XYZ file of N, CA, C and O in Angstrom:
828
model
N 15.820 8.508 27.194
C 14.556 7.778 27.051
C 14.491 7.161 25.651
O 14.785 7.824 24.651
N 14.098 5.889 25.581
C 13.976 5.221 24.293
C 12.742 5.745 23.555
O 11.650 5.786 24.125
N 12.891 6.159 22.293
C 11.722 6.665 21.565
C 10.697 5.566 21.347
O 11.048 4.387 21.247
N 9.414 5.911 21.313
C 8.384 4.896 21.106
C 8.517 4.237 19.752
O 8.907 4.876 18.772
N 8.227 2.965 19.703
C 8.261 2.236 18.436
C 6.974 2.503 17.683
O 5.887 2.370 18.230
N 7.105 2.896 16.419
C 5.927 3.193 15.612
C 5.127 1.946 15.292
O 5.578 0.810 15.472
N 3.934 2.168 14.791
C 3.039 1.084 14.424
C 3.322 0.584 13.013
O 3.845 1.305 12.167
N 2.924 -0.655 12.777
C 2.931 -1.233 11.432
C 1.500 -1.164 10.920
O 0.602 -1.821 11.470
N 1.288 -0.350 9.896
C -0.066 -0.008 9.452
C -0.287 -0.498 8.023
O 0.477 -0.153 7.119
N -1.312 -1.308 7.821
C -1.767 -1.632 6.478
C -2.783 -0.585 6.051
O -3.747 -0.314 6.775
N -2.568 0.019 4.896
C -3.414 1.139 4.474
C -3.756 0.958 3.008
O -2.858 0.986 2.148
N -5.044 0.748 2.687
C -5.392 0.412 1.313
C -6.828 0.823 1.000
O -7.703 0.794 1.874
N -7.045 1.223 -0.246
C -8.384 1.522 -0.750
C -8.934 0.284 -1.443
O -8.245 -0.340 -2.260
N -10.173 -0.058 -1.127
C -10.798 -1.226 -1.758
C -12.219 -0.876 -2.201
O -12.827 0.078 -1.720
N -12.730 -1.668 -3.128
C -14.121 -1.544 -3.538
C -15.030 -2.105 -2.448
O -14.568 -2.745 -1.496
N -16.326 -1.894 -2.598
C -17.271 -2.399 -1.598
C -17.256 -3.917 -1.517
O -17.635 -4.487 -0.479
N -16.827 -4.594 -2.588
C -16.724 -6.051 -2.532
C -15.292 -6.523 -2.292
O -14.975 -7.690 -2.498
N -14.422 -5.615 -1.862
C -13.145 -6.025 -1.300
C -11.943 -6.053 -2.222
O -10.886 -6.547 -1.829
N -12.066 -5.469 -3.424
C -10.968 -5.542 -4.385
C -10.169 -4.241 -4.427
O -10.744 -3.152 -4.480
N -8.834 -4.376 -4.467
C -7.957 -3.214 -4.563
C -7.603 -2.890 -6.004
O -7.083 -1.814 -6.294
N -7.871 -3.813 -6.903
C -7.665 -3.622 -8.337
C -8.500 -4.665 -9.062
O -8.862 -5.704 -8.484
N -8.800 -4.395 -10.331
C -9.586 -5.329 -11.115
C -8.720 -6.326 -11.865
O -7.486 -6.346 -11.730
N -9.364 -7.159 -12.653
C -8.649 -8.103 -13.497
C -7.979 -7.375 -14.659
O -8.266 -6.213 -14.942
N -7.099 -8.105 -15.348
C -6.489 -7.640 -16.606
C -5.629 -6.396 -16.423
O -5.698 -5.449 -17.212
N -4.802 -6.409 -15.405
C -3.873 -5.300 -15.204
C -2.793 -5.327 -16.286
O -2.274 -6.384 -16.639
N -2.446 -4.153 -16.790
C -1.377 -4.000 -17.768
C -0.592 -2.737 -17.424
O -0.991 -1.965 -16.542
N 0.477 -2.499 -18.146
C 1.246 -1.281 -17.927
C 0.412 -0.053 -18.219
O 0.525 0.973 -17.554
N -0.453 -0.148 -19.232
C -1.312 0.982 -19.588
C -2.502 1.097 -18.649
O -3.066 2.182 -18.487
N -2.905 0.001 -18.027
C -4.058 -0.026 -17.116
C -3.628 -0.719 -15.820
O -3.952 -1.886 -15.590
N -2.872 -0.019 -14.966
C -2.299 -0.682 -13.782
C -3.331 -1.213 -12.797
O -3.018 -2.118 -12.020
N -4.551 -0.656 -12.813
C -5.605 -1.170 -11.932
C -6.584 -2.066 -12.677
O -7.624 -2.451 -12.141
N -6.274 -2.381 -13.921
C -7.088 -3.316 -14.685
C -8.503 -2.831 -14.903
O -8.747 -1.643 -15.128
N -9.443 -3.768 -14.833
C -10.862 -3.456 -15.038
C -11.419 -2.854 -13.749
O -12.039 -3.533 -12.933
N -11.176 -1.565 -13.588
C -11.476 -0.885 -12.327
C -12.716 -0.001 -12.393
O -12.920 0.867 -11.543
N -13.547 -0.229 -13.398
C -14.749 0.590 -13.554
C -14.488 1.913 -14.234
O -15.397 2.736 -14.369
N -13.238 2.131 -14.676
C -12.876 3.377 -15.351
C -11.831 3.107 -16.413
O -11.908 2.103 -17.133
N -10.814 3.958 -16.478
C -9.804 3.830 -17.523
C -8.614 2.980 -17.105
O -7.612 2.911 -17.821
N -8.694 2.323 -15.956
C -7.616 1.458 -15.500
C -6.556 2.148 -14.674
O -5.607 1.509 -14.207
N -6.711 3.448 -14.446
C -5.717 4.204 -13.683
C -5.990 4.205 -12.185
O -5.199 4.757 -11.412
N -7.117 3.629 -11.776
C -7.498 3.669 -10.363
C -8.203 4.949 -9.975
O -8.413 5.207 -8.783
N -8.600 5.747 -10.964
C -9.199 7.045 -10.678
C -10.474 6.970 -9.866
O -10.687 7.775 -8.955
N -11.338 6.005 -10.185
C -12.586 5.887 -9.424
C -12.340 5.376 -8.014
O -12.969 5.831 -7.058
N -11.425 4.441 -7.874
C -11.114 3.917 -6.550
C -10.535 5.001 -5.641
O -10.819 5.038 -4.445
N -9.720 5.875 -6.212
C -8.996 6.848 -5.393
C -9.519 8.271 -5.551
O -8.837 9.223 -5.151
N -10.727 8.401 -6.086
C -11.306 9.747 -6.240
C -11.447 10.442 -4.891
O -11.335 11.671 -4.808
N -11.693 9.679 -3.834
C -11.848 10.288 -2.502
C -10.605 11.078 -2.105
O -10.697 12.091 -1.418
N -9.450 10.635 -2.591
C -8.181 11.247 -2.221
C -7.834 12.435 -3.130
O -7.354 13.464 -2.655
N -8.090 12.276 -4.426
C -7.628 13.263 -5.400
C -8.713 14.241 -5.846
O -8.419 15.398 -6.131
N -9.957 13.767 -5.918
C -11.040 14.634 -6.393
C -11.785 15.321 -5.265
O -12.444 16.340 -5.484
N -11.714 14.755 -4.063
C -12.464 15.311 -2.937
C -11.600 15.325 -1.670
O -12.014 14.839 -0.620
N -10.377 15.888 -1.763
C -9.471 15.806 -0.612
C -9.958 16.563 0.611
O -9.668 16.163 1.745
N -10.701 17.665 0.404
C -11.130 18.445 1.563
C -12.085 17.656 2.445
O -12.012 17.730 3.667
N -12.970 16.884 1.824
C -13.928 16.089 2.596
C -13.259 14.922 3.306
O -13.841 14.329 4.222
N -12.038 14.592 2.879
C -11.328 13.440 3.439
C -9.937 13.839 3.941
O -9.025 13.016 3.973
N -9.812 15.101 4.358
C -8.485 15.623 4.677
C -7.807 14.872 5.815
O -6.598 14.621 5.774
N -8.576 14.499 6.825
C -7.973 13.788 7.960
C -7.356 12.474 7.510
O -6.240 12.123 7.925
N -8.038 11.771 6.613
C -7.533 10.481 6.140
C -6.369 10.669 5.166
O -5.435 9.864 5.154
N -6.426 11.722 4.358
C -5.303 12.024 3.465
C -4.057 12.325 4.291
O -2.958 11.836 3.995
N -4.225 13.094 5.361
C -3.091 13.424 6.230
C -2.557 12.166 6.923
O -1.333 11.974 7.032
N -3.456 11.322 7.402
C -3.032 10.080 8.055
C -2.271 9.181 7.091
O -1.285 8.533 7.461
N -2.738 9.142 5.857
C -2.114 8.278 4.859
C -0.647 8.622 4.655
O 0.185 7.743 4.408
N -0.316 9.897 4.760
C 1.053 10.357 4.514
C 1.912 10.404 5.771
O 3.095 10.746 5.688
N 1.354 10.037 6.917
C 2.079 10.169 8.187
C 2.847 8.895 8.508
O 2.552 8.177 9.460
N 3.851 8.598 7.689
C 4.685 7.430 7.918
C 6.141 7.854 7.852
O 6.487 8.922 7.333
N 7.002 6.975 8.337
C 8.440 7.213 8.266
C 9.138 6.244 7.323
O 10.305 6.444 6.972
N 8.461 5.176 6.940
C 8.964 4.226 5.954
C 7.780 3.499 5.347
O 6.704 3.407 5.962
N 7.982 2.984 4.136
C 6.907 2.349 3.365
C 7.356 0.975 2.902
O 8.534 0.760 2.585
N 6.401 0.035 2.875
C 6.615 -1.271 2.257
C 5.577 -1.428 1.146
O 4.407 -1.058 1.312
N 6.016 -1.970 0.011
C 5.072 -2.282 -1.065
C 5.542 -3.533 -1.803
O 6.724 -3.901 -1.750
N 4.614 -4.159 -2.496
C 4.950 -5.292 -3.343
C 5.458 -4.833 -4.701
O 5.260 -3.689 -5.111
N 6.065 -5.744 -5.403
C 6.593 -5.392 -6.715
C 5.475 -5.054 -7.696
O 5.651 -4.232 -8.593
N 4.334 -5.671 -7.555
C 3.218 -5.376 -8.452
C 2.759 -3.933 -8.290
O 2.347 -3.291 -9.265
N 2.831 -3.404 -7.062
C 2.493 -1.993 -6.857
C 3.588 -1.089 -7.425
O 3.305 -0.020 -7.960
N 4.829 -1.536 -7.324
C 5.943 -0.716 -7.801
C 5.914 -0.551 -9.322
O 6.246 0.514 -9.845
N 5.515 -1.601 -10.034
C 5.502 -1.459 -11.484
C 5.199 -2.744 -12.215
O 5.024 -3.799 -11.608
N 5.162 -2.693 -13.547
C 4.743 -3.834 -14.355
C 5.883 -4.766 -14.741
O 5.637 -5.809 -15.339
N 7.128 -4.418 -14.440
C 8.266 -5.237 -14.854
C 8.267 -6.535 -14.051
O 8.189 -6.520 -12.831
N 8.353 -7.663 -14.726
C 8.362 -8.962 -14.064
C 9.695 -9.662 -14.320
O 10.397 -9.363 -15.282
N 10.038 -10.621 -13.482
C 11.286 -11.335 -13.671
C 12.473 -10.441 -13.391
O 12.438 -9.553 -12.533
N 13.560 -10.689 -14.106
C 14.762 -9.879 -13.940
C 14.496 -8.431 -14.333
O 13.609 -8.145 -15.144
N 15.282 -7.522 -13.771
C 15.152 -6.103 -14.088
C 15.809 -5.851 -15.447
O 16.959 -5.450 -15.535
N 15.053 -6.107 -16.510
C 15.632 -6.066 -17.849
C 15.434 -4.722 -18.554
O 15.806 -4.568 -19.716
N 14.846 -3.757 -17.855
C 14.729 -2.404 -18.402
C 14.596 -1.428 -17.243
O 14.170 -1.806 -16.147
N 14.937 -0.159 -17.462
C 14.829 0.815 -16.375
C 13.371 0.993 -15.939
O 12.482 1.120 -16.771
N 13.170 0.974 -14.635
C 11.832 1.258 -14.097
C 11.988 1.758 -12.676
O 12.548 1.054 -11.827
N 11.507 2.971 -12.418
C 11.631 3.574 -11.090
C 10.269 3.947 -10.517
O 10.132 4.962 -9.835
N 9.267 3.103 -10.773
C 7.951 3.324 -10.186
C 7.056 4.167 -11.072
O 7.487 4.752 -12.067
N 5.783 4.225 -10.665
C 4.759 4.950 -11.421
C 4.782 6.448 -11.146
O 4.067 7.198 -11.808
N 5.591 6.920 -10.195
C 5.379 8.242 -9.608
C 6.368 9.301 -10.062
O 6.450 10.360 -9.469
N 7.131 9.020 -11.113
C 8.027 10.031 -11.667
C 9.314 10.199 -10.887
O 9.662 9.407 -9.998
N 10.053 11.276 -11.219
C 11.368 11.501 -10.622
C 11.289 11.930 -9.158
O 12.258 11.758 -8.410
N 10.158 12.508 -8.757
C 9.961 12.958 -7.372
C 8.747 12.237 -6.806
O 7.642 12.787 -6.757
N 8.903 10.967 -6.390
C 7.751 10.179 -5.925
C 7.097 10.801 -4.696
O 7.701 11.588 -3.968
N 5.868 10.397 -4.473
C 5.044 11.005 -3.418
C 5.485 10.591 -2.015
O 5.029 11.181 -1.037
N 6.357 9.615 -1.865
C 6.601 9.015 -0.563
C 7.518 9.864 0.318
O 7.285 9.973 1.525
N 8.590 10.419 -0.231
C 9.538 11.254 0.527
C 10.033 10.530 1.782
O 10.140 11.118 2.857
N 10.312 9.240 1.618
C 10.745 8.387 2.725
C 11.357 7.128 2.121
O 11.193 6.861 0.924
N 12.046 6.326 2.911
C 12.549 5.051 2.391
C 11.380 4.121 2.035
O 10.415 3.993 2.797
N 11.477 3.472 0.877
C 10.448 2.546 0.401
C 11.098 1.185 0.172
O 12.095 1.085 -0.551
N 10.534 0.153 0.772
C 11.074 -1.196 0.668
C 10.154 -2.025 -0.224
O 8.991 -2.249 0.092
N 10.700 -2.437 -1.373
C 9.931 -3.134 -2.399
C 10.238 -4.626 -2.319
O 11.399 -5.042 -2.458
N 9.213 -5.435 -2.107
C 9.386 -6.887 -2.066
C 9.570 -7.417 -3.488
O 8.777 -7.119 -4.381
N 10.610 -8.204 -3.693
C 10.891 -8.746 -5.021
C 11.702 -10.025 -4.878
O 12.301 -10.286 -3.820
N 11.712 -10.832 -5.938
C 12.556 -12.022 -5.970
C 13.853 -11.766 -6.724
O 14.674 -12.684 -6.862
N 14.047 -10.545 -7.209
C 15.189 -10.256 -8.068
C 15.959 -9.056 -7.506
O 15.417 -7.958 -7.395
N 17.211 -9.290 -7.180
C 18.030 -8.280 -6.515
C 18.262 -7.069 -7.411
O 18.325 -7.171 -8.646
N 18.386 -5.930 -6.761
C 18.659 -4.675 -7.469
C 19.237 -3.689 -6.453
O 18.857 -3.695 -5.275
N 20.153 -2.851 -6.898
C 20.745 -1.852 -6.022
C 19.695 -0.801 -5.624
O 18.754 -0.537 -6.384
N 19.844 -0.189 -4.442
C 18.898 0.876 -4.059
C 18.866 1.987 -5.103
O 19.874 2.286 -5.745
N 17.691 2.577 -5.260
C 17.474 3.622 -6.263
C 17.061 4.921 -5.572
O 15.905 5.077 -5.188
N 17.992 5.865 -5.393
C 17.603 7.168 -4.830
C 16.808 7.972 -5.855
O 17.114 7.948 -7.049
N 15.809 8.702 -5.363
C 14.988 9.565 -6.196
C 15.001 10.972 -5.608
O 15.532 11.212 -4.520
N 14.388 11.895 -6.313
C 14.282 13.253 -5.787
C 13.314 13.284 -4.600
O 12.446 12.415 -4.460
N 13.456 14.279 -3.739
C 12.485 14.523 -2.682
C 12.606 13.632 -1.470
O 11.711 13.614 -0.620
N 13.712 12.854 -1.377
C 13.912 12.052 -0.174
C 13.475 10.609 -0.266
O 13.627 9.863 0.703
N 12.905 10.195 -1.395
C 12.529 8.794 -1.572
C 13.730 7.988 -2.045
O 14.429 8.395 -2.976
N 13.978 6.844 -1.413
C 14.925 5.860 -1.938
C 14.232 4.510 -1.942
O 13.671 4.084 -0.925
N 14.240 3.849 -3.085
C 13.679 2.503 -3.200
C 14.748 1.480 -2.821
O 15.860 1.493 -3.360
N 14.394 0.589 -1.889
C 15.259 -0.512 -1.491
C 14.561 -1.808 -1.902
O 13.379 -2.010 -1.584
N 15.270 -2.685 -2.578
C 14.667 -3.893 -3.133
C 15.049 -5.084 -2.268
O 16.227 -5.416 -2.131
N 14.035 -5.705 -1.657
C 14.248 -6.725 -0.632
C 13.899 -8.090 -1.196
O 12.752 -8.333 -1.609
N 14.885 -8.991 -1.211
C 14.668 -10.340 -1.737
C 14.564 -11.382 -0.634
O 14.387 -12.564 -0.920
N 14.643 -10.957 0.621
C 14.731 -11.902 1.745
C 13.419 -12.052 2.506
O 13.418 -12.557 3.639
N 12.300 -11.618 1.925
C 10.995 -11.901 2.507
C 10.396 -10.762 3.310
O 11.008 -9.720 3.540
N 9.141 -10.990 3.744
C 8.365 -9.918 4.355
C 8.903 -9.522 5.732
O 8.863 -8.351 6.101
N 9.393 -10.478 6.501
C 9.894 -10.134 7.836
C 11.177 -9.322 7.735
O 11.388 -8.371 8.505
N 12.033 -9.673 6.788
C 13.252 -8.903 6.570
C 12.913 -7.487 6.117
O 13.514 -6.512 6.599
N 11.958 -7.365 5.204
C 11.553 -6.032 4.742
C 11.027 -5.201 5.896
O 11.336 -4.005 6.009
N 10.246 -5.824 6.786
C 9.707 -5.089 7.927
C 10.818 -4.677 8.884
O 10.814 -3.540 9.397
N 11.757 -5.559 9.135
C 12.873 -5.212 10.031
C 13.661 -4.034 9.462
O 14.027 -3.101 10.198
N 13.914 -4.040 8.160
C 14.646 -2.936 7.535
C 13.831 -1.644 7.572
O 14.373 -0.557 7.801
N 12.529 -1.769 7.336
C 11.672 -0.579 7.352
C 11.587 0.010 8.763
O 11.616 1.234 8.935
N 11.488 -0.849 9.772
C 11.440 -0.354 11.155
C 12.727 0.395 11.497
O 12.689 1.454 12.137
N 13.851 -0.159 11.093
C 15.121 0.504 11.377
C 15.180 1.858 10.679
O 15.591 2.863 11.266
N 14.759 1.887 9.417
C 14.786 3.143 8.664
C 13.806 4.152 9.238
O 14.056 5.361 9.200
N 12.689 3.665 9.793
C 11.661 4.563 10.330
C 12.113 5.235 11.625
O 11.559 6.278 12.010
N 13.064 4.640 12.311
C 13.612 5.276 13.499
C 12.586 5.558 14.587
O 12.631 6.596 15.239
N 11.648 4.651 14.785
C 10.613 4.855 15.803
C 9.325 5.407 15.257
O 8.335 5.520 15.984
N 9.289 5.770 13.968
C 8.062 6.238 13.344
C 7.255 5.082 12.782
O 7.656 3.909 12.855
N 6.106 5.398 12.212
C 5.225 4.371 11.665
C 5.768 3.806 10.357
O 6.372 4.512 9.545
N 5.514 2.516 10.153
C 5.781 1.843 8.884
C 4.439 1.580 8.220
O 3.545 0.968 8.828
N 4.277 2.049 6.980
C 3.013 1.895 6.271
C 3.161 0.880 5.142
O 4.040 1.021 4.283
N 2.325 -0.151 5.173
C 2.270 -1.130 4.089
C 1.143 -0.668 3.163
O -0.037 -0.759 3.499
N 1.517 -0.165 1.994
C 0.549 0.513 1.126
C -0.033 -0.379 0.040
O -0.922 0.058 -0.688
N 0.448 -1.592 -0.089
C -0.162 -2.466 -1.083
C 0.872 -3.216 -1.897
O 2.065 -3.140 -1.618
N 0.380 -3.946 -2.850
C -1.028 -4.150 -3.129
C -1.682 -5.094 -2.138
O -1.134 -5.404 -1.069
N -2.860 -5.573 -2.545
C -3.639 -6.433 -1.669
C -2.855 -7.678 -1.259
O -2.882 -8.091 -0.091
N -2.145 -8.292 -2.191
C -1.414 -9.518 -1.887
C -0.355 -9.278 -0.819
O -0.151 -10.112 0.074
N 0.321 -8.135 -0.904
C 1.356 -7.830 0.085
C 0.739 -7.641 1.472
O 1.231 -8.192 2.467
N -0.344 -6.872 1.562
C -1.002 -6.695 2.852
C -1.532 -8.030 3.363
O -1.443 -8.331 4.563
N -2.050 -8.869 2.472
C -2.531 -10.189 2.881
C -1.411 -11.019 3.511
O -1.630 -11.723 4.503
N -0.212 -10.954 2.928
C 0.909 -11.710 3.495
C 1.230 -11.239 4.908
O 1.476 -12.061 5.805
N 1.229 -9.933 5.108
C 1.520 -9.404 6.440
C 0.393 -9.705 7.422
O 0.653 -9.986 8.601
N -0.845 -9.660 6.967
C -1.963 -10.029 7.840
C -1.875 -11.499 8.244
O -2.054 -11.849 9.415
N -1.594 -12.364 7.278
C -1.512 -13.795 7.568
C -0.390 -14.104 8.547
O -0.490 -15.046 9.345
N 0.680 -13.312 8.501
C 1.810 -13.520 9.403
C 1.614 -12.849 10.754
O 2.475 -12.970 11.643
N 0.504 -12.136 10.939
C 0.237 -11.475 12.215
C 1.119 -10.273 12.477
O 1.352 -9.917 13.638
N 1.567 -9.615 11.418
C 2.514 -8.515 11.567
C 1.888 -7.131 11.424
O 2.581 -6.129 11.600
N 0.605 -7.058 11.104
C -0.084 -5.772 10.967
C -0.672 -5.383 12.320
O -1.418 -6.151 12.934
N -0.345 -4.186 12.779
C -0.830 -3.718 14.072
C -2.077 -2.842 13.946
O -2.824 -2.682 14.914
N -2.263 -2.259 12.774
C -3.455 -1.434 12.524
C -3.775 -1.539 11.045
O -2.880 -1.471 10.204
N -5.052 -1.706 10.726
C -5.489 -1.849 9.343
C -6.475 -0.734 9.018
O -7.534 -0.629 9.636
N -6.094 0.117 8.070
C -6.936 1.238 7.655
C -7.480 0.959 6.263
O -6.717 0.853 5.298
N -8.783 0.841 6.166
C -9.446 0.549 4.899
C -10.267 1.753 4.456
O -10.961 2.368 5.268
N -10.202 2.051 3.181
C -11.000 3.107 2.576
C -11.920 2.416 1.569
O -11.487 2.023 0.482
N -13.166 2.208 1.967
C -14.101 1.377 1.208
C -14.942 2.274 0.310
O -15.742 3.086 0.782
N -14.752 2.112 -0.999
C -15.360 2.988 -1.992
C -16.677 2.396 -2.466
O -16.831 1.174 -2.593
N -17.621 3.263 -2.760
C -18.971 2.838 -3.141
C -19.039 2.426 -4.609
O -19.697 3.056 -5.445
N -18.332 1.354 -4.933
C -18.443 0.694 -6.233
C -18.006 -0.749 -6.052
O -17.342 -1.081 -5.065
N -18.394 -1.604 -6.976
C -17.964 -3.001 -6.940
C -17.202 -3.322 -8.220
O -17.460 -2.750 -9.275
N -16.245 -4.256 -8.109
C -15.446 -4.663 -9.262
C -15.724 -6.098 -9.685
O -15.468 -6.459 -10.821
N -16.205 -6.931 -8.785
C -16.599 -8.281 -9.156
C -15.481 -9.304 -9.120
O -15.733 -10.487 -8.865
N -14.261 -8.879 -9.404
C -13.119 -9.794 -9.413
C -11.846 -8.961 -9.435
O -11.873 -7.768 -9.717
N -10.731 -9.628 -9.130
C -9.456 -8.912 -9.167
C -8.578 -9.269 -7.984
O -8.614 -10.394 -7.480
N -7.782 -8.299 -7.539
C -6.886 -8.472 -6.401
C -7.664 -8.156 -5.128
O -7.997 -6.996 -4.870
N -7.947 -9.173 -4.343
C -8.886 -9.038 -3.227
C -8.168 -9.037 -1.886
O -7.329 -9.898 -1.608
N -8.514 -8.086 -1.063
C -8.019 -8.068 0.306
C -8.594 -9.246 1.081
O -9.741 -9.650 0.856
N -7.786 -9.813 1.976
C -8.112 -10.965 2.826
C -8.095 -12.297 2.081
O -8.372 -13.330 2.684
N -7.768 -12.309 0.791
C -7.684 -13.568 0.056
C -6.560 -14.415 0.638
O -5.406 -13.990 0.730
N -6.896 -15.637 1.070
C -5.888 -16.534 1.615
C -5.451 -16.217 3.034
O -4.526 -16.853 3.548
N -6.111 -15.259 3.662
C -5.751 -14.881 5.039
C -6.597 -15.702 6.008
O -7.827 -15.781 5.840
N -6.008 -16.311 7.014
C -6.805 -17.047 8.007
C -7.805 -16.114 8.693
O -7.644 -14.887 8.669
N -8.837 -16.673 9.307
C -9.807 -15.838 10.013
C -9.132 -14.926 11.033
O -8.228 -15.350 11.758
N -9.582 -13.670 11.063
C -9.010 -12.677 11.965
C -10.089 -12.132 12.892
O -11.245 -11.967 12.483
N -9.710 -11.847 14.104
C -10.564 -11.081 15.012
C -10.094 -9.631 14.941
O -8.921 -9.344 15.182
N -11.000 -8.725 14.589
C -10.655 -7.325 14.409
C -11.493 -6.457 15.342
O -12.703 -6.652 15.448
N -10.839 -5.525 15.978
C -11.548 -4.531 16.780
C -11.627 -3.233 15.988
O -10.592 -2.689 15.573
N -12.837 -2.756 15.746
C -12.989 -1.490 15.034
C -12.753 -0.341 16.005
O -13.419 -0.228 17.037
N -11.787 0.514 15.684
C -11.446 1.609 16.586
C -11.834 2.973 16.016
O -11.825 3.969 16.747
N -12.191 2.999 14.730
C -12.573 4.280 14.140
C -13.360 4.026 12.868
O -13.087 3.068 12.136
N -14.327 4.888 12.589
C -15.027 4.838 11.309
C -15.569 6.226 10.998
O -15.951 6.968 11.897
N -15.553 6.540 9.718
C -16.106 7.820 9.277
C -16.488 7.692 7.806
O -15.745 7.116 7.013
N -17.630 8.238 7.454
C -18.095 8.172 6.077
C -18.152 9.569 5.474
O -18.546 10.532 6.138
N -17.730 9.667 4.223
C -17.989 10.869 3.432
C -18.842 10.453 2.243
O -19.411 9.365 2.250
N -18.929 11.270 1.231
C -19.911 11.049 0.170
C -19.759 9.703 -0.526
O -20.745 9.010 -0.764
N -18.534 9.313 -0.859
C -18.360 8.120 -1.697
C -17.436 7.083 -1.085
O -17.091 6.104 -1.743
N -17.023 7.290 0.178
C -16.083 6.365 0.790
C -16.345 6.289 2.288
O -16.764 7.262 2.908
N -16.101 5.108 2.831
C -16.151 4.923 4.281
C -14.757 4.531 4.759
O -14.157 3.587 4.229
N -14.265 5.267 5.726
C -12.931 5.020 6.275
C -13.078 4.183 7.552
O -13.781 4.589 8.487
N -12.436 3.044 7.572
C -12.531 2.120 8.700
C -11.142 1.804 9.220
O -10.227 1.526 8.432
N -10.968 1.836 10.524
C -9.697 1.470 11.131
C -9.925 0.318 12.098
O -10.799 0.392 12.977
N -9.134 -0.748 11.909
C -9.245 -1.941 12.745
C -7.902 -2.237 13.403
O -6.845 -1.941 12.835
N -7.966 -2.859 14.552
C -6.798 -3.392 15.227
C -6.984 -4.905 15.355
O -7.986 -5.348 15.938
N -6.092 -5.704 14.777
C -6.196 -7.146 14.968
C -6.078 -7.524 16.441
O -5.234 -7.001 17.164
N -6.948 -8.405 16.875
C -6.980 -8.830 18.278
C -6.230 -10.145 18.398
O -6.541 -11.128 17.697
N -5.230 -10.187 19.245
C -4.476 -11.421 19.472
C -5.315 -12.351 20.342
O -5.793 -11.964 21.405
N -5.475 -13.561 19.897
C -6.287 -14.519 20.659
C -5.432 -15.668 21.189
O -4.376 -15.946 20.680
């Protein structure tokens, strides 16, 4: 029997006005003007400061077999890889799965501790998805960000499920989800609110 093909899931935390990060991102402040110290702490407090109240969503977030992310999420290095950089997450990244990083600059795969290997894809979003699906072996592929990367996949009609974690704060400007994305018809299939975040799951409707 052929194993079921996993879903392609966009999964991202955003402010109430739709931003995944603020303006003025730097290496020291990767989330920019995020209402805090630039580390994304306020945006992601639901996950790290109150995991018990959001345990189902924390568990869902980690239930993937491969990951796709943009280079901006991977790190602050721009242009050619002119210095060592293996992500924000240390020697044992949180993913424990193959991670496909979209970039315009080629680089050899980077194995890390704990089962994570970074693969650097220069051939576009569809190629990255094809590689991630193969690596996932029938499991889910999670597109974790940033907003621009998820927007590209949404615009191309490649996202099968969109999970949003909408935090009770506004940023006013920054990296915005749905920026440049054509109008979408979305079916809401799940919603749940805890103290400071509302979890929403949508399925794009093919028209």
